[in-house]
Each structure stands twice: as structure tokens, then as C-alpha cells.
Amino acid sequence: MKLVMTLLCRDEADIVDAQVAFHLNAGVDFVIATDHRSVDGTTEILEAYAREGCLHLIREPSQAFLESEWITRMARLAASELGADWVINTCADEFWWPRGADLKRVLAALPPRYGIVQAFVRNFVPRPDDGSFFAERMTVRLSPHAPINDPTSPYRPLSKVAHRAHLEVIVSRGSHMLLSGGLQPLRGWYPIEVLHFPLRSVRQCGRKAVALTKAFDVPGSRPGTGYHAKAYAAEQQGRIEEYYDSMVVADDALARGLEDGTLVVDTRLRDVLRAIRRDTGAAMEGRAFSLPWELPSPLVFPVLDIAEDAAYAVDAATLGEADVVRAQRRLDELERRVAALEQRLAFRIVRRLARIGRRVAASRREPM
């Protein structure tokens, strides 16, 4: 079995090295990356992996942000030219954690009739920034008792999809679903966690808001999200530090969250990245982390105990609740659109009948 990862990124130099190395050590065989106009060193890091023969780099100069189109292009390339069996579509701030030996073996266990499996996104919160590496600081994740349905929140419950390679697949924006391909989804099972680190520093938060919002404004781009608009407004108003600080979980908030169960200390990613980090003297050519063949033994993912599985099931239940809310929101919007169409149709019919009535009345007034 061959597992290919697609990666879409822009100006993610603080995290992309760890992201690529982690997945290559977690069972990914090859990476296809699309770099959208990066200027912060992201491109050079991706080039370092390309020189190792484990990454194909696509440089995308478009000013517009054509997310679905670019992800679809990479997913189809994985099927047509790389002989992939399975594809996972990622962003630079995501780490796909297998609830098993590794990603490849988790996906290989799926019955042949199923071609889509969901991965549950688990959000990590920013902690006070002491200038250290993000994974050393960000070891706290949300464990909400109820879904967050605020469209402007970066922490809404979401899932992503992994899928069997297919030449005609169309991947949605955000890689939350497939829009075509005819593959059968396996529902209600989340064998992969997506450890998500959307906000890592004031600088990263502001840069991302500006870059994406400007890209969204280019004709042809998809509409932006409430989250990006909120961060962009703060950046433009000189309040980006205030906005970011409002998201930071300080020690007192952490203590309260641990007590009521809405926050959990989770050091899994930190520990894995420590295990695969190269010695300072050995790090070279843009890579600070080891590739699988550079380690003395393969990366091992620990088997979770019953208590951890139970907690995972509780968290995953909020995803189902959020899906119900989103479905209801879409139905409400559909009903409003139908009602508006009906009103316009009724108005046109009444107006046409009125014209006909006027013509009939006029004809009756004409002398015989």
C-alpha cells in the first residue's frame, strides 16, 4: 500500500518542517506540496525535502486562493502519477495522528468497499509565548462539553477526510468532504485524530489573517471565513495583539479548564517531535527533523487505554452535535432562499396577470 499526503501552505516556516517530517515518520510514503507565494522561508524548507526525493513541490504564483482546485489537483496527481492507494489532504498546521500503529496500517484495515474515512480535528490553544518552539508551548487542547458553533471561532468541531486515490476526485475547500469520485464513506468511525495548531504566535496570527484575506478578495477565490475576517479586522485596527491575547490560555485559565474538563494537557506531539529532532549540529539544508531512514528504529505510536478511548468518544460526540447544527443552519438558509424565490415568482405572476387584466379591460372599452 502507498500513502501520499498533499500539503497546501503559505508562509508556515515556523511549523512546516515538523509537519512534513512527522507525517513521513507516521506512515506517509510521499508528499505533494503546493506552496502559495511564501516569502518567509517555507519554500526553502520544502525544497530540502524535495532534494531528499520524498516531496514534489508545486509553486503556485496565483494571487487568488483556489483552495479546492489546488487540493484536487494534488489528489489527482497522487492517483495518476504516483500510484497512491490512499491520500490524506493536509494543511501545515495539522498533524494526522493514527489511533493505531501508523497511518498506513490504520487505512489498510478499512474494508475494500469503503473509500472515505473521517479524521476528527482536535484543536490546541495558544499558551503564553516565551519564544520557544510551538510544540513545546502548545500542549493544551480543547475538550468541549458542547460544540462551538460560532462561525468566527477557529475551534469549531470539524472533521477532515482521507480517501482512496481516484482520478476523478474533487476535494472540497478545507478537505472536509469529497464532492465527487463515487467513493463510499465509512461513517461514525474516526481512526485518525488531526492535531490542529491554528494560532501559534501574534506574528503568525496577523500574517495569516492578512495574507488569506487579501487572497480571498481576489476574483475567483472562495469567500473568506468569519474567523479570518475577525482576525484581519483586528490587524487593520492595530489590535492584533489584543485579539491574540484574548485566545491565549494563561495558567489561571488552564487550572480552571483542567478542573472542569474543558481543557486537557496533551504532550503527544511534543514528545514525538523531540524524538525525531536532529542534533543541532546535524540539522542542515532547511531540515531540523529526521527522516524515517535516519532514525535507529521506526516511530512508534502508543496504544491508548480504555479511559483515553472513552474520553475520545465523548469529544467525538460533539462533532455529531455540531453537524446537526450545521445541517439545520443549511436547511434554514435553503428555506429562506426558496421563500425568496417563491415571493419573486408570485410577484411576477401577479404583475403578468395585472398586465393581462389591463389589456382585457382596454379591449372592452374600445368602440365596436
mmCIF file of C-alpha atoms in Angstrom:
data_model
loop_
_atom_site.group_PDB
_atom_site.id
_atom_site.type_symbol
_atom_site.label_atom_id
_atom_site.label_comp_id
_atom_site.label_asym_id
_atom_site.label_seq_id
_atom_site.Cartn_x
_atom_site.Cartn_y
_atom_site.Cartn_z
ATOM 1 C CA MET A 1 0.000 0.000 0.000
ATOM 2 C CA LYS A 2 1.182 3.506 -0.848
ATOM 3 C CA LEU A 3 0.054 6.538 1.147
ATOM 4 C CA VAL A 4 0.510 10.030 -0.313
ATOM 5 C CA MET A 5 -0.042 13.275 1.589
ATOM 6 C CA THR A 6 -0.975 16.562 -0.069
ATOM 7 C CA LEU A 7 0.023 19.793 1.635
ATOM 8 C CA LEU A 8 -1.189 23.319 0.905
ATOM 9 C CA CYS A 9 0.692 26.103 2.656
ATOM 10 C CA ARG A 10 1.735 29.736 2.626
ATOM 11 C CA ASP A 11 4.280 31.333 4.970
ATOM 12 C CA GLU A 12 4.362 28.478 7.503
ATOM 13 C CA ALA A 13 8.118 28.307 8.172
ATOM 14 C CA ASP A 14 7.567 28.008 11.920
ATOM 15 C CA ILE A 15 5.764 24.653 11.575
ATOM 16 C CA VAL A 16 6.083 23.118 8.094
ATOM 17 C CA ASP A 17 9.413 21.360 8.732
ATOM 18 C CA ALA A 18 7.929 19.495 11.695
ATOM 19 C CA GLN A 19 4.718 18.789 9.776
ATOM 20 C CA VAL A 20 6.387 17.112 6.805
ATOM 21 C CA ALA A 21 8.867 15.126 8.917
ATOM 22 C CA PHE A 22 6.159 13.959 11.308
ATOM 23 C CA HIS A 23 3.985 12.514 8.553
ATOM 24 C CA LEU A 24 6.861 10.815 6.760
ATOM 25 C CA ASN A 25 7.649 9.132 10.081
ATOM 26 C CA ALA A 26 3.965 8.326 10.689
ATOM 27 C CA GLY A 27 3.483 6.198 7.562
ATOM 28 C CA VAL A 28 3.272 8.642 4.648
ATOM 29 C CA ASP A 29 5.356 7.468 1.681
ATOM 30 C CA PHE A 30 5.450 10.680 -0.335
ATOM 31 C CA VAL A 31 4.330 14.317 -0.119
ATOM 32 C CA ILE A 32 2.931 16.602 -2.808
ATOM 33 C CA ALA A 33 3.122 20.213 -1.610
ATOM 34 C CA THR A 34 1.668 23.364 -3.143
ATOM 35 C CA ASP A 35 3.422 26.495 -1.893
ATOM 36 C CA HIS A 36 1.285 29.595 -2.410
ATOM 37 C CA ARG A 37 3.554 32.638 -2.677
ATOM 38 C CA SER A 38 5.558 32.045 0.513
ATOM 39 C CA VAL A 39 8.241 34.581 1.390
ATOM 40 C CA ASP A 40 9.249 33.523 4.916
ATOM 41 C CA GLY A 41 11.473 30.504 4.189
ATOM 42 C CA THR A 42 8.709 27.920 3.721
ATOM 43 C CA THR A 43 9.752 27.310 0.116
ATOM 44 C CA GLU A 44 13.349 26.575 1.087
ATOM 45 C CA ILE A 45 12.238 24.035 3.699
ATOM 46 C CA LEU A 46 10.052 22.234 1.162
ATOM 47 C CA GLU A 47 12.922 22.275 -1.338
ATOM 48 C CA ALA A 48 15.102 20.493 1.228
ATOM 49 C CA TYR A 49 12.612 17.610 1.367
ATOM 50 C CA ALA A 50 12.337 17.614 -2.425
ATOM 51 C CA ARG A 51 16.122 17.105 -2.645
ATOM 52 C CA GLU A 52 15.720 14.044 -0.425
ATOM 53 C CA GLY A 53 13.332 12.579 -3.008
ATOM 54 C CA CYS A 54 10.294 12.418 -0.719
ATOM 55 C CA LEU A 55 8.401 15.539 -1.832
ATOM 56 C CA HIS A 56 7.150 17.033 -5.093
ATOM 57 C CA LEU A 57 6.892 20.817 -4.903
ATOM 58 C CA ILE A 58 4.378 22.891 -6.880
ATOM 59 C CA ARG A 59 4.931 26.642 -6.727
ATOM 60 C CA GLU A 60 1.627 28.446 -7.120
ATOM 61 C CA PRO A 61 2.020 32.134 -8.113
ATOM 62 C CA SER A 62 -1.703 32.922 -8.393
ATOM 63 C CA GLN A 63 -2.890 35.879 -6.357
ATOM 64 C CA ALA A 64 -6.267 34.202 -5.850
ATOM 65 C CA PHE A 65 -6.673 31.456 -3.260
ATOM 66 C CA LEU A 66 -8.112 28.496 -5.189
ATOM 67 C CA GLU A 67 -8.042 26.022 -2.344
ATOM 68 C CA SER A 68 -10.339 23.295 -3.626
ATOM 69 C CA GLU A 69 -8.836 23.395 -7.121
ATOM 70 C CA TRP A 70 -5.255 23.085 -5.854
ATOM 71 C CA ILE A 71 -6.012 20.290 -3.391
ATOM 72 C CA THR A 72 -7.932 18.425 -6.083
ATOM 73 C CA ARG A 73 -5.004 18.836 -8.471
ATOM 74 C CA MET A 74 -2.625 17.292 -5.954
ATOM 75 C CA ALA A 75 -5.016 14.468 -5.038
ATOM 76 C CA ARG A 76 -5.449 13.541 -8.706
ATOM 77 C CA LEU A 77 -1.703 13.716 -9.266
ATOM 78 C CA ALA A 78 -1.252 11.248 -6.416
ATOM 79 C CA ALA A 79 -3.585 8.837 -8.213
ATOM 80 C CA SER A 80 -2.400 9.363 -11.785
ATOM 81 C CA GLU A 81 1.376 9.632 -11.473
ATOM 82 C CA LEU A 82 2.398 8.374 -8.050
ATOM 83 C CA GLY A 83 0.395 5.160 -7.794
ATOM 84 C CA ALA A 84 -1.167 6.102 -4.472
ATOM 85 C CA ASP A 85 -3.654 3.789 -2.795
ATOM 86 C CA TRP A 86 -4.739 6.328 -0.174
ATOM 87 C CA VAL A 87 -4.481 10.119 0.039
ATOM 88 C CA ILE A 88 -4.654 12.467 3.026
ATOM 89 C CA ASN A 89 -5.068 16.192 2.303
ATOM 90 C CA THR A 90 -3.453 18.395 4.933
ATOM 91 C CA CYS A 91 -2.592 21.959 5.881
ATOM 92 C CA ALA A 92 0.685 22.949 7.521
ATOM 93 C CA ASP A 93 -0.879 23.383 10.967
ATOM 94 C CA GLU A 94 -2.256 19.810 11.051
ATOM 95 C CA PHE A 95 -0.679 16.628 12.359
ATOM 96 C CA TRP A 96 -2.638 13.465 11.490
ATOM 97 C CA TRP A 97 -2.260 11.143 14.464
ATOM 98 C CA PRO A 98 -3.155 7.459 13.876
ATOM 99 C CA ARG A 99 -5.084 5.605 16.540
ATOM 100 C CA GLY A 100 -3.027 2.542 15.711
ATOM 101 C CA ALA A 101 0.450 1.508 14.618
ATOM 102 C CA ASP A 102 0.773 4.163 11.913
ATOM 103 C CA LEU A 103 -1.339 5.957 9.304
ATOM 104 C CA LYS A 104 -0.733 3.398 6.594
ATOM 105 C CA ARG A 105 -1.777 0.414 8.667
ATOM 106 C CA VAL A 106 -4.867 2.194 10.019
ATOM 107 C CA LEU A 107 -6.093 2.924 6.491
ATOM 108 C CA ALA A 108 -5.115 -0.509 5.166
ATOM 109 C CA ALA A 109 -7.502 -2.046 7.711
ATOM 110 C CA LEU A 110 -10.508 -0.395 6.048
ATOM 111 C CA PRO A 111 -12.805 -2.883 4.207
ATOM 112 C CA PRO A 112 -12.428 -2.575 0.404
ATOM 113 C CA ARG A 113 -15.981 -1.330 -0.176
ATOM 114 C CA TYR A 114 -15.258 1.880 1.743
ATOM 115 C CA GLY A 115 -13.231 4.662 0.158
ATOM 116 C CA ILE A 116 -13.610 7.602 2.553
ATOM 117 C CA VAL A 117 -12.836 7.793 6.250
ATOM 118 C CA GLN A 118 -13.222 10.793 8.550
ATOM 119 C CA ALA A 119 -10.471 12.229 10.736
ATOM 120 C CA PHE A 120 -11.505 14.139 13.859
ATOM 121 C CA VAL A 121 -9.931 17.604 14.273
ATOM 122 C CA ARG A 122 -8.710 18.339 17.824
ATOM 123 C CA ASN A 123 -7.758 21.935 18.494
ATOM 124 C CA PHE A 124 -4.786 23.082 20.558
ATOM 125 C CA VAL A 125 -4.888 26.519 22.166
ATOM 126 C CA PRO A 126 -2.115 29.118 22.308
ATOM 127 C CA ARG A 127 -0.210 29.436 25.555
ATOM 128 C CA PRO A 128 1.902 32.402 26.722
ATOM 129 C CA ASP A 129 4.613 32.931 24.106
ATOM 130 C CA ASP A 130 8.098 32.637 25.572
ATOM 131 C CA GLY A 131 9.733 32.422 22.139
ATOM 132 C CA SER A 132 10.137 28.647 22.238
ATOM 133 C CA PHE A 133 9.112 26.170 19.527
ATOM 134 C CA PHE A 134 5.326 25.939 19.157
ATOM 135 C CA ALA A 135 5.138 22.247 20.134
ATOM 136 C CA GLU A 136 6.999 22.899 23.383
ATOM 137 C CA ARG A 137 4.476 25.571 24.414
ATOM 138 C CA MET A 138 1.220 24.306 22.932
ATOM 139 C CA THR A 139 0.490 21.182 24.948
ATOM 140 C CA VAL A 140 -3.092 22.070 25.895
ATOM 141 C CA ARG A 141 -6.106 21.168 23.771
ATOM 142 C CA LEU A 142 -9.800 21.819 23.980
ATOM 143 C CA SER A 143 -12.178 19.123 25.179
ATOM 144 C CA PRO A 144 -15.513 20.973 24.924
ATOM 145 C CA HIS A 145 -18.626 19.601 26.600
ATOM 146 C CA ALA A 146 -20.768 21.013 23.786
ATOM 147 C CA PRO A 147 -19.964 22.035 20.200
ATOM 148 C CA ILE A 148 -18.700 25.538 19.484
ATOM 149 C CA ASN A 149 -20.945 26.904 16.729
ATOM 150 C CA ASP A 150 -19.540 30.429 16.486
ATOM 151 C CA PRO A 151 -18.594 30.911 12.783
ATOM 152 C CA THR A 152 -15.814 33.309 13.826
ATOM 153 C CA SER A 153 -14.125 30.766 16.120
ATOM 154 C CA PRO A 154 -11.097 28.794 14.904
ATOM 155 C CA TYR A 155 -12.096 25.987 17.288
ATOM 156 C CA ARG A 156 -15.387 24.751 15.805
ATOM 157 C CA PRO A 157 -15.679 20.926 15.756
ATOM 158 C CA LEU A 158 -14.731 19.696 12.291
ATOM 159 C CA SER A 159 -13.642 16.568 10.509
ATOM 160 C CA LYS A 160 -11.365 16.024 7.521
ATOM 161 C CA VAL A 161 -11.408 13.133 5.075
ATOM 162 C CA ALA A 162 -8.844 10.624 3.925
ATOM 163 C CA HIS A 163 -9.766 8.808 0.712
ATOM 164 C CA ARG A 164 -8.697 6.117 -1.665
ATOM 165 C CA ALA A 165 -6.813 7.525 -4.641
ATOM 166 C CA HIS A 166 -9.143 8.322 -7.543
ATOM 167 C CA LEU A 167 -8.554 10.015 -10.892
ATOM 168 C CA GLU A 168 -11.828 11.975 -10.840
ATOM 169 C CA VAL A 169 -11.951 13.029 -7.213
ATOM 170 C CA ILE A 170 -12.911 16.608 -6.309
ATOM 171 C CA VAL A 171 -11.910 17.701 -2.810
ATOM 172 C CA SER A 172 -13.871 20.426 -1.052
ATOM 173 C CA ARG A 173 -12.260 23.524 0.433
ATOM 174 C CA GLY A 174 -10.748 22.638 3.770
ATOM 175 C CA SER A 175 -10.704 18.957 2.721
ATOM 176 C CA HIS A 176 -13.787 18.339 4.835
ATOM 177 C CA MET A 177 -15.518 16.229 2.174
ATOM 178 C CA LEU A 178 -15.287 14.872 -1.361
ATOM 179 C CA LEU A 179 -17.533 16.496 -3.942
ATOM 180 C CA SER A 180 -17.143 13.691 -6.485
ATOM 181 C CA GLY A 181 -15.402 10.397 -7.046
ATOM 182 C CA GLY A 182 -18.146 7.935 -6.185
ATOM 183 C CA LEU A 183 -16.315 6.609 -3.116
ATOM 184 C CA GLN A 184 -18.342 5.111 -0.260
ATOM 185 C CA PRO A 185 -17.794 6.799 3.139
ATOM 186 C CA LEU A 186 -17.481 4.874 6.378
ATOM 187 C CA ARG A 187 -19.429 6.928 8.908
ATOM 188 C CA GLY A 188 -19.185 7.100 12.677
ATOM 189 C CA TRP A 189 -15.586 5.886 12.936
ATOM 190 C CA TYR A 190 -12.673 8.275 13.462
ATOM 191 C CA PRO A 191 -9.439 6.240 13.362
ATOM 192 C CA ILE A 192 -7.279 9.339 12.906
ATOM 193 C CA GLU A 193 -7.028 12.473 15.029
ATOM 194 C CA VAL A 194 -5.967 15.716 13.388
ATOM 195 C CA LEU A 195 -3.960 17.637 15.974
ATOM 196 C CA HIS A 196 -4.581 21.242 14.924
ATOM 197 C CA PHE A 197 -2.468 24.292 15.862
ATOM 198 C CA PRO A 198 -4.143 27.252 14.108
ATOM 199 C CA LEU A 199 -2.836 30.083 16.336
ATOM 200 C CA ARG A 200 0.813 29.894 17.389
ATOM 201 C CA SER A 201 2.088 33.454 17.837
ATOM 202 C CA VAL A 202 0.999 37.066 17.394
ATOM 203 C CA ARG A 203 3.136 37.412 14.286
ATOM 204 C CA GLN A 204 1.832 34.212 12.696
ATOM 205 C CA CYS A 205 -1.773 35.124 13.518
ATOM 206 C CA GLY A 206 -1.555 38.579 11.958
ATOM 207 C CA ARG A 207 0.406 37.431 8.901
ATOM 208 C CA LYS A 208 -2.064 34.647 8.177
ATOM 209 C CA ALA A 209 -5.066 36.941 8.527
ATOM 210 C CA VAL A 210 -3.635 39.495 6.114
ATOM 211 C CA ALA A 211 -2.388 37.005 3.514
ATOM 212 C CA LEU A 212 -5.574 34.950 3.357
ATOM 213 C CA THR A 213 -7.982 37.878 3.484
ATOM 214 C CA LYS A 214 -6.212 39.601 0.604
ATOM 215 C CA ALA A 215 -6.199 36.331 -1.343
ATOM 216 C CA PHE A 216 -9.917 35.845 -0.655
ATOM 217 C CA ASP A 217 -10.611 39.296 -2.120
ATOM 218 C CA VAL A 218 -9.088 38.372 -5.498
ATOM 219 C CA PRO A 219 -11.758 37.478 -8.079
ATOM 220 C CA GLY A 220 -12.080 33.722 -8.366
ATOM 221 C CA SER A 221 -11.209 32.994 -4.734
ATOM 222 C CA ARG A 222 -13.653 31.354 -2.377
ATOM 223 C CA PRO A 223 -15.295 33.603 0.232
ATOM 224 C CA GLY A 224 -13.361 34.104 3.427
ATOM 225 C CA THR A 225 -14.482 32.811 6.804
ATOM 226 C CA GLY A 226 -15.733 34.755 9.795
ATOM 227 C CA TYR A 227 -12.596 33.728 11.670
ATOM 228 C CA HIS A 228 -10.258 35.238 9.077
ATOM 229 C CA ALA A 229 -12.382 38.401 8.794
ATOM 230 C CA LYS A 230 -12.302 38.900 12.555
ATOM 231 C CA ALA A 231 -8.529 38.497 12.756
ATOM 232 C CA TYR A 232 -7.993 40.733 9.716
ATOM 233 C CA ALA A 233 -10.128 43.493 11.230
ATOM 234 C CA ALA A 234 -8.048 43.337 14.399
ATOM 235 C CA GLU A 235 -4.831 43.525 12.357
ATOM 236 C CA GLN A 236 -6.058 46.541 10.360
ATOM 237 C CA GLN A 237 -7.184 48.327 13.523
ATOM 238 C CA GLY A 238 -3.873 47.739 15.296
ATOM 239 C CA ARG A 239 -5.493 45.323 17.763
ATOM 240 C CA ILE A 240 -3.902 42.056 16.642
ATOM 241 C CA GLU A 241 -2.030 41.626 19.938
ATOM 242 C CA GLU A 242 -5.257 42.211 21.845
ATOM 243 C CA TYR A 243 -7.082 39.712 19.613
ATOM 244 C CA TYR A 244 -4.371 37.093 20.022
ATOM 245 C CA ASP A 245 -4.108 37.631 23.774
ATOM 246 C CA SER A 246 -7.852 37.008 24.054
ATOM 247 C CA MET A 247 -7.177 33.494 22.697
ATOM 248 C CA VAL A 248 -4.172 32.733 24.916
ATOM 249 C CA VAL A 249 -4.832 30.344 27.789
ATOM 250 C CA ALA A 250 -2.890 31.633 30.780
ATOM 251 C CA ASP A 251 -2.049 29.499 33.805
ATOM 252 C CA ASP A 252 -5.132 30.507 35.806
ATOM 253 C CA ALA A 253 -7.454 29.718 32.880
ATOM 254 C CA LEU A 254 -5.630 26.428 32.369
ATOM 255 C CA ALA A 255 -6.203 25.445 36.002
ATOM 256 C CA ARG A 256 -9.931 26.171 35.692
ATOM 257 C CA GLY A 257 -10.161 24.293 32.406
ATOM 258 C CA LEU A 258 -8.389 21.247 33.781
ATOM 259 C CA GLU A 259 -10.725 21.258 36.751
ATOM 260 C CA ASP A 260 -13.949 21.425 34.739
ATOM 261 C CA GLY A 261 -12.650 19.131 31.977
ATOM 262 C CA THR A 262 -12.806 21.609 29.083
ATOM 263 C CA LEU A 263 -9.011 21.601 28.725
ATOM 264 C CA VAL A 264 -6.613 18.665 28.605
ATOM 265 C CA VAL A 265 -2.821 18.553 28.737
ATOM 266 C CA ASP A 266 -1.685 16.595 25.679
ATOM 267 C CA THR A 267 2.071 16.235 25.106
ATOM 268 C CA ARG A 268 1.951 13.576 22.386
ATOM 269 C CA LEU A 269 3.143 15.759 19.516
ATOM 270 C CA ARG A 270 5.792 17.465 21.624
ATOM 271 C CA ASP A 271 7.214 14.096 22.647
ATOM 272 C CA VAL A 272 7.273 12.696 19.096
ATOM 273 C CA LEU A 273 8.943 15.802 17.685
ATOM 274 C CA ARG A 274 11.565 15.627 20.427
ATOM 275 C CA ALA A 275 12.232 12.012 19.404
ATOM 276 C CA ILE A 276 12.761 12.810 15.722
ATOM 277 C CA ARG A 277 14.542 16.161 16.065
ATOM 278 C CA ARG A 278 18.074 16.155 14.685
ATOM 279 C CA ASP A 279 21.005 17.245 16.771
ATOM 280 C CA THR A 280 21.683 20.945 16.459
ATOM 281 C CA GLY A 281 24.974 20.257 14.747
ATOM 282 C CA ALA A 282 23.387 17.775 12.321
ATOM 283 C CA ALA A 283 20.487 19.976 11.224
ATOM 284 C CA MET A 284 21.245 21.262 7.751
ATOM 285 C CA GLU A 285 19.752 22.302 4.449
ATOM 286 C CA GLY A 286 16.488 23.524 5.977
ATOM 287 C CA ARG A 287 15.659 20.323 7.888
ATOM 288 C CA ALA A 288 15.621 20.163 11.674
ATOM 289 C CA PHE A 289 13.935 16.738 11.883
ATOM 290 C CA SER A 290 14.969 13.239 10.883
ATOM 291 C CA LEU A 291 13.527 11.210 8.050
ATOM 292 C CA PRO A 292 12.494 7.598 8.778
ATOM 293 C CA TRP A 293 15.678 6.094 7.344
ATOM 294 C CA GLU A 294 17.789 8.407 9.512
ATOM 295 C CA LEU A 295 16.367 7.029 12.785
ATOM 296 C CA PRO A 296 17.689 3.897 14.506
ATOM 297 C CA SER A 297 14.148 2.476 14.756
ATOM 298 C CA PRO A 298 10.709 3.351 13.363
ATOM 299 C CA LEU A 299 8.481 5.817 15.165
ATOM 300 C CA VAL A 300 6.045 4.006 17.460
ATOM 301 C CA PHE A 301 2.600 5.361 18.309
ATOM 302 C CA PRO A 302 1.437 4.283 21.776
ATOM 303 C CA VAL A 303 -1.743 2.252 22.147
ATOM 304 C CA LEU A 304 -4.364 4.230 24.072
ATOM 305 C CA ASP A 305 -6.022 2.778 27.148
ATOM 306 C CA ILE A 306 -9.753 2.397 27.820
ATOM 307 C CA ALA A 307 -10.038 5.683 29.707
ATOM 308 C CA GLU A 308 -8.438 7.591 26.824
ATOM 309 C CA ASP A 309 -10.713 5.857 24.327
ATOM 310 C CA ALA A 310 -13.754 6.807 26.397
ATOM 311 C CA ALA A 311 -12.658 10.450 26.548
ATOM 312 C CA TYR A 312 -12.100 10.408 22.798
ATOM 313 C CA ALA A 313 -15.625 9.085 22.223
ATOM 314 C CA VAL A 314 -17.077 11.881 24.353
ATOM 315 C CA ASP A 315 -15.167 14.526 22.395
ATOM 316 C CA ALA A 316 -16.164 12.961 19.075
ATOM 317 C CA ALA A 317 -19.825 13.145 20.101
ATOM 318 C CA THR A 318 -19.602 16.955 19.962
ATOM 319 C CA LEU A 319 -18.710 16.625 16.285
ATOM 320 C CA GLY A 320 -22.000 14.839 15.616
ATOM 321 C CA GLU A 321 -23.896 17.520 17.524
ATOM 322 C CA ALA A 322 -22.136 20.253 15.550
ATOM 323 C CA ASP A 323 -23.011 18.514 12.276
ATOM 324 C CA VAL A 324 -26.687 18.569 13.275
ATOM 325 C CA VAL A 325 -26.487 22.313 13.995
ATOM 326 C CA ARG A 326 -24.717 22.969 10.675
ATOM 327 C CA ALA A 327 -27.284 20.877 8.797
ATOM 328 C CA GLN A 328 -30.115 22.833 10.432
ATOM 329 C CA ARG A 329 -28.387 26.098 9.541
ATOM 330 C CA ARG A 330 -28.121 24.991 5.896
ATOM 331 C CA LEU A 331 -31.799 23.950 5.885
ATOM 332 C CA ASP A 332 -32.823 27.319 7.315
ATOM 333 C CA GLU A 333 -30.811 29.101 4.625
ATOM 334 C CA LEU A 334 -32.347 26.888 1.937
ATOM 335 C CA GLU A 335 -35.836 27.644 3.225
ATOM 336 C CA ARG A 336 -35.093 31.390 3.109
ATOM 337 C CA ARG A 337 -33.884 31.100 -0.471
ATOM 338 C CA VAL A 338 -36.928 29.077 -1.511
ATOM 339 C CA ALA A 339 -39.234 31.571 0.174
ATOM 340 C CA ALA A 340 -37.490 34.448 -1.632
ATOM 341 C CA LEU A 341 -37.823 32.622 -4.955
ATOM 342 C CA GLU A 342 -41.484 31.933 -4.295
ATOM 343 C CA GLN A 343 -42.093 35.588 -3.475
ATOM 344 C CA ARG A 344 -40.377 36.723 -6.653
ATOM 345 C CA LEU A 345 -42.304 34.153 -8.710
ATOM 346 C CA ALA A 346 -45.598 35.161 -7.132
ATOM 347 C CA PHE A 347 -44.810 38.821 -7.803
ATOM 348 C CA ARG A 348 -44.047 38.075 -11.454
ATOM 349 C CA ILE A 349 -47.276 36.107 -11.811
ATOM 350 C CA VAL A 350 -49.342 38.866 -10.204
ATOM 351 C CA ARG A 351 -47.668 41.507 -12.366
ATOM 352 C CA ARG A 352 -48.292 39.475 -15.516
ATOM 353 C CA LEU A 353 -51.927 38.874 -14.582
ATOM 354 C CA ALA A 354 -52.308 42.603 -13.957
ATOM 355 C CA ARG A 355 -50.962 43.385 -17.441
ATOM 356 C CA ILE A 356 -53.318 40.859 -18.976
ATOM 357 C CA GLY A 357 -56.190 42.339 -16.965
ATOM 358 C CA ARG A 358 -55.369 45.838 -18.179
ATOM 359 C CA ARG A 359 -55.276 44.671 -21.793
ATOM 360 C CA VAL A 360 -58.620 42.905 -21.433
ATOM 361 C CA ALA A 361 -60.180 45.959 -19.809
ATOM 362 C CA ALA A 362 -58.806 48.214 -22.521
ATOM 363 C CA SER A 363 -60.155 45.968 -25.254
ATOM 364 C CA ARG A 364 -63.603 46.084 -23.718
ATOM 365 C CA ARG A 365 -63.568 49.886 -23.684
ATOM 366 C CA GLU A 366 -62.781 50.131 -27.397
ATOM 367 C CA PRO A 367 -65.815 51.113 -29.571
ATOM 368 C CA MET A 368 -67.394 48.329 -31.553
#
